[in-house]
Short mmCIF file of C-alpha atoms and ligand atoms in Angstrom, two decimals:
data_model
loop_
_atom_site.label_atom_id
_atom_site.label_comp_id
_atom_site.label_asym_id
_atom_site.label_seq_id
_atom_site.Cartn_x
_atom_site.Cartn_y
_atom_site.Cartn_z
CA MET A 1 114.77 -9.36 -4.97
CA SER A 2 116.39 -10.76 -7.95
CA ALA A 3 114.26 -14.07 -9.26
CA ARG A 4 114.86 -16.09 -12.61
CA GLU A 5 111.83 -17.87 -14.80
CA VAL A 6 112.26 -21.61 -14.77
CA ASN A 7 110.39 -24.00 -17.71
CA PHE A 8 109.11 -26.82 -16.26
CA ASP A 9 108.78 -29.07 -19.46
CA GLY A 10 107.43 -32.12 -19.52
CA LEU A 11 108.87 -34.69 -20.47
CA ILE A 12 107.07 -36.53 -23.72
CA GLY A 13 106.03 -40.41 -21.85
CA PRO A 14 106.82 -43.74 -23.65
CA SER A 15 102.96 -44.05 -24.79
CA HIS A 16 102.48 -40.50 -26.92
CA ASN A 17 99.49 -41.31 -29.39
CA TYR A 18 97.12 -39.90 -31.21
CA GLY A 19 93.88 -40.91 -29.33
CA GLY A 20 91.37 -38.55 -30.83
CA LEU A 21 90.70 -37.53 -27.56
CA SER A 22 89.79 -33.79 -27.07
CA ASP A 23 86.78 -32.57 -28.17
CA GLY A 24 87.09 -28.96 -29.67
CA ASN A 25 90.84 -29.56 -30.02
CA LEU A 26 91.42 -29.62 -33.98
CA ALA A 27 94.80 -30.60 -34.17
CA SER A 28 93.98 -33.83 -31.88
CA SER A 29 90.26 -34.64 -33.73
CA ARG A 30 92.94 -34.20 -37.41
CA ASN A 31 95.63 -37.06 -36.22
CA ALA A 32 93.11 -38.75 -34.23
CA GLY A 33 94.19 -43.24 -35.30
CA ASP A 34 97.70 -41.76 -36.64
CA VAL A 35 100.51 -43.67 -35.77
CA SER A 36 103.36 -41.81 -33.49
CA ASN A 37 106.39 -41.90 -32.80
CA PRO A 38 107.22 -41.63 -28.75
CA ARG A 39 110.49 -41.82 -29.13
CA GLU A 40 110.92 -38.81 -31.93
CA ALA A 41 108.57 -36.93 -29.93
CA ALA A 42 110.32 -36.91 -26.57
CA LEU A 43 113.64 -36.12 -28.51
CA GLN A 44 112.18 -33.47 -30.11
CA GLY A 45 110.71 -32.25 -26.48
CA LEU A 46 113.65 -32.77 -24.99
CA GLU A 47 116.15 -30.81 -28.15
CA LYS A 48 113.85 -27.85 -26.98
CA MET A 49 114.83 -27.62 -23.59
CA ARG A 50 118.46 -28.19 -24.60
CA THR A 51 118.19 -24.84 -26.90
CA LEU A 52 116.61 -22.95 -23.61
CA VAL A 53 120.09 -24.61 -21.73
CA ARG A 54 122.35 -23.56 -24.16
CA ALA A 55 120.95 -20.16 -24.26
CA GLY A 56 121.92 -19.73 -20.54
CA LEU A 57 118.31 -20.09 -19.16
CA THR A 58 117.57 -22.55 -15.57
CA GLN A 59 115.44 -25.60 -17.28
CA GLY A 60 113.53 -27.97 -15.47
CA VAL A 61 111.47 -31.54 -16.61
CA LEU A 62 108.53 -32.63 -15.08
CA PRO A 63 108.74 -36.64 -15.55
CA PRO A 64 105.78 -39.18 -17.30
CA LEU A 65 102.74 -40.10 -15.39
CA PRO A 66 102.69 -44.11 -14.95
CA ARG A 67 100.61 -45.19 -17.76
CA PRO A 68 97.93 -46.92 -18.59
CA ASN A 69 96.48 -45.64 -15.88
CA PHE A 70 94.97 -49.41 -13.97
CA ASP A 71 92.86 -47.76 -11.85
CA LEU A 72 90.96 -46.50 -14.79
CA LEU A 73 90.64 -49.37 -15.96
CA VAL A 74 89.44 -50.89 -12.59
CA SER A 75 87.06 -48.43 -12.15
CA ALA A 76 85.94 -49.32 -15.39
CA GLY A 77 85.24 -52.77 -13.71
CA PHE A 78 87.70 -54.62 -15.54
CA HIS A 79 89.63 -57.15 -13.13
CA GLY A 80 92.33 -59.37 -13.51
CA THR A 81 95.61 -59.46 -13.71
CA ASP A 82 97.06 -56.51 -15.25
CA GLN A 83 97.21 -58.47 -18.93
CA GLN A 84 94.03 -59.55 -17.49
CA ILE A 85 92.65 -55.71 -17.28
CA ILE A 86 94.41 -54.67 -20.33
CA ASP A 87 93.36 -57.43 -22.64
CA GLN A 88 89.68 -57.43 -21.63
CA ALA A 89 89.65 -53.38 -22.23
CA ALA A 90 91.36 -53.68 -25.61
CA LYS A 91 88.15 -55.46 -26.27
CA ARG A 92 85.77 -54.13 -24.73
CA ALA A 93 86.50 -50.83 -24.23
CA PRO A 94 89.34 -49.56 -26.43
CA ARG A 95 88.69 -45.83 -26.07
CA LEU A 96 89.29 -46.12 -22.70
CA LEU A 97 92.48 -48.09 -22.82
CA LYS A 98 93.33 -44.87 -25.25
CA VAL A 99 92.40 -42.74 -22.72
CA ALA A 100 94.33 -44.98 -19.75
CA TYR A 101 97.65 -44.52 -22.51
CA SER A 102 97.39 -41.04 -22.50
CA ALA A 103 100.90 -39.10 -22.53
CA SER A 104 98.78 -35.52 -21.46
CA SER A 105 100.97 -34.40 -19.14
CA MET A 106 103.32 -33.58 -21.30
CA TRP A 107 102.22 -30.54 -21.99
CA THR A 108 102.55 -28.74 -17.99
CA ALA A 109 101.51 -25.28 -19.33
CA ASN A 110 98.13 -27.60 -18.27
CA ALA A 111 99.83 -29.03 -14.26
CA ALA A 112 99.53 -26.19 -12.31
CA THR A 113 98.88 -22.95 -11.85
CA VAL A 114 101.92 -20.59 -10.47
CA SER A 115 101.79 -17.62 -8.45
CA PRO A 116 105.06 -16.39 -7.92
CA SER A 117 106.66 -15.56 -4.18
CA ALA A 118 107.08 -11.99 -4.94
CA ASP A 119 103.01 -12.13 -6.08
CA THR A 120 101.76 -13.85 -2.63
CA GLN A 121 100.92 -12.97 0.30
CA ASP A 122 102.66 -15.03 2.56
CA GLY A 123 105.88 -15.03 0.22
CA ARG A 124 105.66 -18.16 -0.52
CA LEU A 125 105.58 -19.64 -4.33
CA HIS A 126 102.28 -21.11 -4.42
CA LEU A 127 101.25 -23.89 -7.19
CA THR A 128 97.97 -25.73 -7.81
CA ALA A 129 97.69 -28.54 -9.95
CA ALA A 130 94.50 -28.26 -12.63
CA ASN A 131 92.08 -30.82 -11.39
CA LEU A 132 91.31 -30.47 -16.22
CA SER A 133 88.36 -31.96 -14.97
CA THR A 134 86.61 -31.52 -18.32
CA MET A 135 88.10 -33.85 -20.99
CA LEU A 136 88.44 -37.58 -18.86
CA HIS A 137 91.73 -38.30 -20.44
CA ARG A 138 93.40 -34.81 -18.55
CA SER A 139 90.96 -35.72 -15.37
CA LEU A 140 93.47 -38.50 -14.41
CA GLU A 141 96.19 -36.62 -14.06
CA HIS A 142 96.44 -34.22 -10.70
CA PRO A 143 96.88 -36.89 -8.56
CA ASP A 144 100.15 -38.19 -9.58
CA THR A 145 100.39 -34.16 -10.87
CA THR A 146 100.29 -33.20 -7.73
CA ALA A 147 102.63 -36.04 -6.28
CA SER A 148 105.65 -34.60 -8.75
CA LEU A 149 105.00 -31.13 -7.40
CA GLN A 150 105.56 -32.70 -3.92
CA ALA A 151 108.75 -34.22 -5.01
CA ILE A 152 109.66 -31.56 -6.90
CA PHE A 153 108.72 -28.73 -4.84
CA GLY A 154 108.34 -30.55 -1.50
CA ASP A 155 109.72 -27.34 0.69
CA ASP A 156 107.12 -25.49 2.87
CA LYS A 157 109.15 -22.55 4.06
CA HIS A 158 109.12 -22.03 0.69
CA PHE A 159 106.61 -23.80 -1.34
CA SER A 160 102.66 -24.75 -1.39
CA VAL A 161 101.24 -27.05 -3.74
CA HIS A 162 97.71 -26.84 -3.25
CA ALA A 163 95.55 -29.52 -4.25
CA ALA A 164 93.23 -29.83 -7.21
CA LEU A 165 89.87 -27.74 -7.15
CA PRO A 166 86.64 -30.04 -6.74
CA MET A 167 85.73 -32.09 -10.17
CA HIS A 168 82.76 -30.44 -10.56
CA PRO A 169 82.36 -28.43 -14.27
CA ASP A 170 81.79 -25.50 -11.83
CA PHE A 171 85.36 -25.49 -11.10
CA ALA A 172 86.47 -26.83 -14.53
CA ASP A 173 90.30 -25.07 -14.50
CA GLU A 174 93.41 -26.20 -17.20
CA GLY A 175 96.28 -24.16 -15.11
CA ALA A 176 99.16 -21.69 -16.76
CA ALA A 177 97.23 -21.93 -20.23
CA ASN A 178 94.77 -19.83 -18.73
CA HIS A 179 97.30 -17.90 -16.96
CA VAL A 180 100.03 -14.93 -17.30
CA ARG A 181 102.00 -13.16 -15.42
CA LEU A 182 103.47 -9.79 -16.77
CA CYS A 183 105.90 -7.68 -14.40
CA ALA A 184 108.72 -4.92 -14.60
CA SER A 185 110.95 -7.99 -13.64
CA HIS A 186 110.91 -12.15 -12.79
CA GLY A 187 111.29 -10.95 -9.27
CA ALA A 188 109.30 -8.31 -8.76
CA PRO A 189 105.74 -7.85 -7.52
CA GLY A 190 103.64 -8.49 -11.25
CA VAL A 191 100.32 -8.80 -12.85
CA GLU A 192 98.56 -12.27 -12.74
CA LEU A 193 95.71 -12.38 -16.23
CA PHE A 194 93.77 -14.92 -15.55
CA VAL A 195 91.32 -16.29 -18.19
CA TYR A 196 87.79 -18.34 -18.03
CA GLY A 197 85.98 -19.37 -21.18
CA ARG A 198 82.03 -19.53 -18.80
CA GLU A 199 80.84 -18.38 -15.17
CA PRO A 200 80.02 -22.19 -13.07
CA GLY A 201 76.65 -23.45 -14.96
CA GLU A 202 76.82 -21.80 -17.58
CA ASP A 203 75.28 -24.26 -20.69
CA ARG A 204 77.07 -22.68 -23.64
CA ALA A 205 76.63 -23.47 -27.72
CA GLY A 206 80.32 -24.97 -29.47
CA PHE A 207 83.21 -26.28 -28.56
CA PRO A 208 83.66 -26.96 -24.72
CA ALA A 209 84.93 -24.07 -22.47
CA ARG A 210 88.08 -25.48 -20.37
CA GLN A 211 88.26 -22.81 -17.47
CA THR A 212 86.02 -21.16 -15.24
CA ARG A 213 85.09 -17.91 -13.68
CA LEU A 214 85.32 -19.42 -10.22
CA SER A 215 88.20 -21.62 -10.16
CA ALA A 216 90.01 -19.15 -11.48
CA GLU A 217 88.76 -16.70 -8.63
CA SER A 218 89.11 -19.65 -6.14
CA ILE A 219 92.97 -19.58 -7.22
CA ALA A 220 93.67 -15.65 -6.72
CA ARG A 221 92.21 -16.20 -3.43
CA ALA A 222 94.32 -19.70 -1.74
CA HIS A 223 97.63 -18.37 -3.98
CA GLY A 224 97.36 -14.91 -1.24
CA LEU A 225 97.25 -12.19 -4.26
CA LYS A 226 96.57 -8.89 -3.36
CA PRO A 227 92.63 -8.12 -5.35
CA ASP A 228 93.94 -5.16 -7.35
CA ARG A 229 97.15 -7.58 -8.62
CA ALA A 230 94.93 -10.60 -10.29
CA VAL A 231 92.65 -9.48 -13.28
CA ILE A 232 90.53 -12.05 -14.27
CA VAL A 233 88.68 -11.46 -17.82
CA ARG A 234 86.48 -13.61 -19.92
CA GLN A 235 88.34 -15.71 -23.18
CA SER A 236 86.43 -14.96 -26.51
CA PRO A 237 83.98 -17.28 -27.43
CA GLU A 238 84.90 -16.66 -31.12
CA ALA A 239 88.68 -18.12 -29.61
CA ILE A 240 87.01 -21.16 -28.25
CA ASN A 241 84.64 -22.49 -31.09
CA ALA A 242 87.13 -21.35 -33.69
CA GLY A 243 89.64 -24.34 -31.56
CA ALA A 244 91.40 -22.18 -29.36
CA PHE A 245 90.39 -25.03 -26.28
CA HIS A 246 93.27 -22.87 -23.93
CA ASN A 247 93.53 -18.85 -23.97
CA ASP A 248 97.87 -19.43 -24.55
CA VAL A 249 96.33 -20.62 -28.54
CA VAL A 250 95.60 -17.29 -28.48
CA CYS A 251 98.03 -15.05 -26.60
CA VAL A 252 101.11 -15.46 -24.55
CA GLY A 253 102.81 -12.71 -22.08
CA ALA A 254 105.81 -11.84 -20.56
CA ALA A 255 108.20 -9.13 -18.35
CA ASP A 256 105.58 -5.77 -19.54
CA THR A 257 104.43 -7.60 -22.35
CA LEU A 258 101.36 -9.08 -23.59
CA PHE A 259 101.33 -10.79 -27.27
CA PHE A 260 97.93 -11.76 -28.27
CA HIS A 261 95.43 -11.96 -31.19
CA GLU A 262 92.44 -9.59 -32.30
CA ALA A 263 89.64 -12.17 -31.25
CA ALA A 264 91.48 -13.90 -27.93
CA PHE A 265 89.62 -11.81 -25.47
CA GLU A 266 85.59 -11.20 -25.41
CA ASN A 267 86.39 -7.36 -24.47
CA THR A 268 89.65 -5.88 -25.60
CA GLU A 269 89.34 -2.45 -24.79
CA ALA A 270 88.50 -3.46 -21.24
CA THR A 271 90.86 -6.45 -21.03
CA LEU A 272 93.67 -3.82 -21.63
CA ALA A 273 92.06 -1.22 -19.31
CA GLU A 274 91.82 -3.52 -16.10
CA LEU A 275 95.55 -4.56 -17.52
CA ARG A 276 96.78 -1.27 -17.49
CA SER A 277 94.82 0.20 -14.37
CA ALA A 278 96.19 -3.11 -11.80
CA ALA A 279 100.23 -2.61 -13.32
CA THR A 280 100.10 0.69 -11.97
CA GLY A 281 102.86 1.89 -9.69
CA LEU A 282 104.64 -1.73 -10.75
CA PHE A 283 105.46 -0.96 -14.78
CA ASP A 284 103.57 0.61 -18.24
CA LEU A 285 101.63 -2.53 -20.55
CA LYS A 286 102.83 -3.30 -23.81
CA PRO A 287 100.25 -5.02 -25.61
CA VAL A 288 101.12 -6.05 -29.51
CA MET A 289 97.75 -7.36 -30.61
CA VAL A 290 98.13 -9.09 -34.17
CA PRO A 291 94.78 -7.97 -36.13
CA ASP A 292 92.97 -10.39 -38.06
CA SER A 293 93.60 -9.26 -41.47
CA GLU A 294 97.38 -9.47 -40.75
CA VAL A 295 96.93 -13.33 -39.21
CA SER A 296 93.44 -14.74 -39.18
CA LEU A 297 92.68 -16.39 -36.45
CA GLU A 298 92.64 -19.55 -38.29
CA ASP A 299 96.21 -19.00 -39.20
CA ALA A 300 96.82 -18.17 -35.83
CA ILE A 301 95.19 -22.31 -34.54
CA ARG A 302 96.72 -23.52 -37.10
CA SER A 303 100.60 -22.29 -36.66
CA TYR A 304 99.94 -22.01 -33.14
CA LEU A 305 102.29 -18.66 -33.46
CA PHE A 306 101.18 -17.42 -29.69
CA ASN A 307 101.76 -21.51 -28.24
CA SER A 308 105.16 -20.01 -28.30
CA GLN A 309 107.30 -19.97 -25.33
CA LEU A 310 108.41 -15.38 -25.15
CA LEU A 311 111.79 -15.87 -22.97
CA VAL A 312 113.98 -12.75 -21.09
CA MET A 313 117.13 -14.25 -22.41
CA PRO A 314 120.23 -12.93 -21.54
CA GLY A 315 122.44 -10.40 -23.34
CA GLU A 316 119.35 -10.02 -25.44
CA SER A 317 117.37 -6.40 -24.62
CA ARG A 318 114.41 -7.59 -26.44
CA LEU A 319 111.73 -10.92 -25.89
CA VAL A 320 112.92 -13.63 -27.61
CA LEU A 321 109.93 -15.98 -29.23
CA VAL A 322 110.17 -19.52 -29.30
CA ALA A 323 107.94 -20.36 -32.22
CA PRO A 324 107.20 -23.91 -33.38
CA THR A 325 108.00 -24.60 -37.22
CA GLU A 326 104.96 -24.78 -38.62
CA VAL A 327 104.97 -20.82 -37.98
CA GLN A 328 107.72 -20.33 -40.30
CA GLU A 329 105.70 -22.87 -42.89
CA ALA A 330 102.78 -21.14 -42.73
CA ASP A 331 102.69 -17.51 -45.39
CA SER A 332 100.75 -15.00 -43.75
CA THR A 333 102.82 -16.03 -39.59
CA ARG A 334 105.77 -16.11 -41.29
CA ALA A 335 105.55 -12.65 -42.45
CA TYR A 336 104.09 -11.43 -39.81
CA CYS A 337 106.91 -12.99 -37.85
CA GLU A 338 110.05 -10.76 -39.83
CA ARG A 339 107.95 -7.17 -40.06
CA LEU A 340 107.75 -7.93 -36.02
CA VAL A 341 111.31 -8.14 -35.67
CA ALA A 342 112.65 -5.66 -38.18
CA GLY A 343 110.02 -3.42 -35.79
CA ASN A 344 110.99 -1.80 -32.63
CA GLY A 345 108.34 -3.42 -30.37
CA PRO A 346 108.86 -5.07 -27.46
CA ILE A 347 109.67 -8.96 -29.12
CA GLY A 348 113.54 -8.60 -31.26
CA ARG A 349 113.80 -11.77 -32.19
CA VAL A 350 111.56 -15.49 -33.46
CA GLN A 351 113.98 -18.61 -33.18
CA TYR A 352 111.78 -21.64 -34.05
CA VAL A 353 111.66 -25.21 -32.49
CA ASP A 354 110.40 -28.80 -34.09
CA VAL A 355 108.17 -29.81 -31.80
CA ARG A 356 105.89 -31.17 -34.85
CA GLN A 357 105.15 -34.85 -32.69
CA SER A 358 102.99 -32.30 -29.70
CA MET A 359 101.67 -30.30 -32.04
CA ARG A 360 100.14 -32.96 -33.67
CA ASN A 361 97.84 -33.24 -30.65
CA GLY A 362 97.74 -29.43 -30.25
CA GLY A 363 100.91 -29.04 -27.87
CA GLY A 364 102.98 -26.52 -28.96
CA PRO A 365 106.22 -25.02 -27.05
CA ALA A 366 104.28 -22.95 -24.84
CA CYS A 367 101.76 -26.32 -23.70
CA LEU A 368 105.60 -28.01 -22.94
CA ARG A 369 106.53 -25.59 -20.18
CA LEU A 370 105.07 -25.17 -17.02
CA ARG A 371 106.58 -21.52 -16.10
CA VAL A 372 107.67 -21.32 -12.07
CA VAL A 373 109.81 -18.05 -11.33
CA MET A 374 111.86 -18.87 -8.56
CA THR A 375 114.31 -16.73 -6.46
CA ASP A 376 117.64 -18.38 -5.90
CA ALA A 377 117.15 -19.55 -1.75
CA GLU A 378 113.99 -21.74 -3.89
CA LEU A 379 115.77 -22.21 -6.24
CA ALA A 380 118.49 -23.87 -4.19
CA ALA A 381 115.68 -25.84 -2.01
CA CYS A 382 113.52 -27.44 -4.93
CA HIS A 383 114.59 -30.99 -5.93
CA GLN A 384 117.42 -30.33 -7.61
CA GLY A 385 117.31 -33.56 -9.97
CA ALA A 386 114.35 -32.27 -11.56
CA LEU A 387 116.64 -29.41 -13.26
CA LEU A 388 118.30 -29.95 -16.38
CA THR A 389 122.27 -30.01 -17.72
CA GLU A 390 122.95 -30.85 -21.11
CA GLU A 391 124.91 -34.17 -19.66
CA ARG A 392 121.58 -34.99 -18.04
CA ILE A 393 119.33 -34.25 -21.45
CA ASP A 394 122.18 -36.33 -22.96
CA ALA A 395 120.94 -39.61 -20.26
CA LEU A 396 117.84 -38.57 -20.82
CA GLN A 397 117.74 -38.71 -24.57
CA ALA A 398 119.95 -41.98 -23.90
CA VAL A 399 116.80 -43.77 -22.24
CA VAL A 400 114.38 -42.95 -24.33
CA ARG A 401 116.18 -43.96 -27.46
CA THR A 402 117.12 -47.37 -26.30
CA ALA A 403 113.54 -47.87 -24.26
CA TYR A 404 110.67 -46.04 -26.42
CA ARG A 405 109.43 -47.14 -29.27
CA ASP A 406 109.54 -45.01 -33.08
CA ARG A 407 105.88 -45.97 -33.60
CA LEU A 408 102.86 -47.03 -31.77
CA ALA A 409 99.65 -47.48 -33.27
CA PRO A 410 96.08 -47.86 -32.07
CA GLU A 411 96.08 -51.57 -32.00
CA ASP A 412 99.63 -51.43 -30.32
CA LEU A 413 98.40 -50.60 -27.33
CA ALA A 414 96.26 -53.54 -27.02
CA ASP A 415 99.71 -55.54 -26.71
CA SER A 416 100.20 -56.06 -23.18
CA SER A 417 103.95 -56.27 -22.99
CA PHE A 418 103.86 -53.05 -23.86
CA ALA A 419 102.62 -51.97 -19.98
CA ASP A 420 105.84 -52.95 -19.15
CA GLU A 421 107.78 -51.29 -21.11
CA CYS A 422 106.13 -48.12 -20.20
CA ARG A 423 107.04 -48.34 -16.54
CA ILE A 424 110.51 -50.03 -17.10
CA ALA A 425 110.55 -46.61 -19.44
CA ARG A 426 109.64 -44.63 -16.32
CA GLU A 427 111.61 -45.79 -14.17
CA ALA A 428 114.84 -45.19 -16.08
CA LEU A 429 113.76 -41.80 -17.05
CA LEU A 430 112.84 -41.71 -12.88
CA ASP A 431 116.78 -42.72 -12.04
CA VAL A 432 118.53 -40.15 -13.65
CA LEU A 433 115.88 -37.25 -12.04
CA GLU A 434 116.65 -38.90 -8.90
CA LEU A 435 113.12 -39.29 -8.08
CA GLU A 436 112.75 -43.11 -7.85
CA GLU A 437 110.14 -42.38 -4.87
CA LEU A 438 107.34 -41.53 -7.57
CA ALA A 439 108.05 -44.87 -9.40
O1 SUG B 501 94.32 -31.00 -22.94
N1 SUG B 501 95.67 -32.75 -26.13
C1 SUG B 501 95.82 -31.69 -25.47
C2 SUG B 501 97.01 -30.50 -25.48
C3 SUG B 501 97.36 -29.20 -24.42
C4 SUG B 501 97.96 -28.46 -25.15
N2 SUG B 501 97.86 -26.99 -23.47
C5 SUG B 501 97.61 -26.03 -24.55
N3 SUG B 501 97.34 -25.53 -25.23
N4 SUG B 501 98.67 -25.64 -23.33
C6 SUG B 501 95.03 -31.04 -24.12
O2 SUG B 501 94.19 -30.79 -25.55
C7 SUG B 501 95.32 -34.49 -27.40
C8 SUG B 501 95.39 -36.13 -26.88
C9 SUG B 501 95.37 -36.83 -27.78
O3 SUG B 501 93.61 -36.75 -28.59
O4 SUG B 501 95.59 -38.17 -28.08
C10 SUG B 501 95.29 -33.87 -26.00
O5 SUG B 501 94.87 -34.29 -25.18
#
């Protein structure tokens, strides 16, 4: 069956800010309290989408979620009119107000885990919304994310949208950021790699491990994956403690290629052996391991070399790495990329994109997209308004230019008119995407 990979990027919302909310995410902590530029952030994200549309790829988008999340503030005991709730929260619980305003749904690699129909028992495309239970601000996302996924993938002849796993630490799940699908070609049956950071119930030292083995196993079962085609391995604690809060900070894969840092997995040899065995009869795995001597773990995490999109591009025989400009700016990673493409390995080109506003919260090109491999019939059955043409990108950018602020400081969240601005901007975006039902 022929199929293509559609990247559903998160449209960056009008409340994008540097809340310092993610322990273990070094960029989020480093930039906490800085003034953000939501307009520039959203335009950067949309330009990245345009780059891929121009390259001939099919590009989708997921809308921003409603912010502030009043349900959270009401649960925390604030009540009255919207204005009173915000005034009170700003005075008495400013951190909670930042949580309620977080635009973190932009990082759609964390929206869900996706298994294409070629891999599943019932021949449908399965998506499980991630509970994101480890970080408070992210744990708010899944109900609205599930609604967005249902609006876009609502046809149950082709799609099965699963609700998030239970909100208990044993089931901590961060979606596709800890999942890689490898295959001979998009439409062929593949091998799905799940990477977890801790066992359920395990109490480990260091930064939080946001994914459990139980979650990976549960999703593989629910999606109806063949057990011998699903590989579940542990991320190295060293990588988590160095700031790789998701596996996609140190690893990315596409087609038959796995590109990863030497320190990504607890046991690299066993990971590759399991992948090779799962791929038997399907494809020959091509591992591209970057040794610490060439790019240190610290440089990899700071530059986000691995948080790149690895793409099969029309008309190109080798894969293309769409990397953040920060990779070009750091000596070790730029030099590594030059050697990488000069060699005759599976990655033939590196293209740099500017997503600095998102990067400063720890979100690179790969965090900003959810990969959904779709057949032509599935593509035709999904909500067409969420698929982007250059004209639709222009229309979204026009909304962003008029309805988004270009400066947002922490104290601006206390301005109760900002909540109205966010609602109006979101409604205008939903209009363009023909997703008014989500308003
Ligand atoms: O969950 N940052 C996100 C970044 C997510 C990146 N996604 C992937 N690696 N796939 C996170 O830590 C920071 C928000 C703040 O501090 O305001 C934040 O949530």
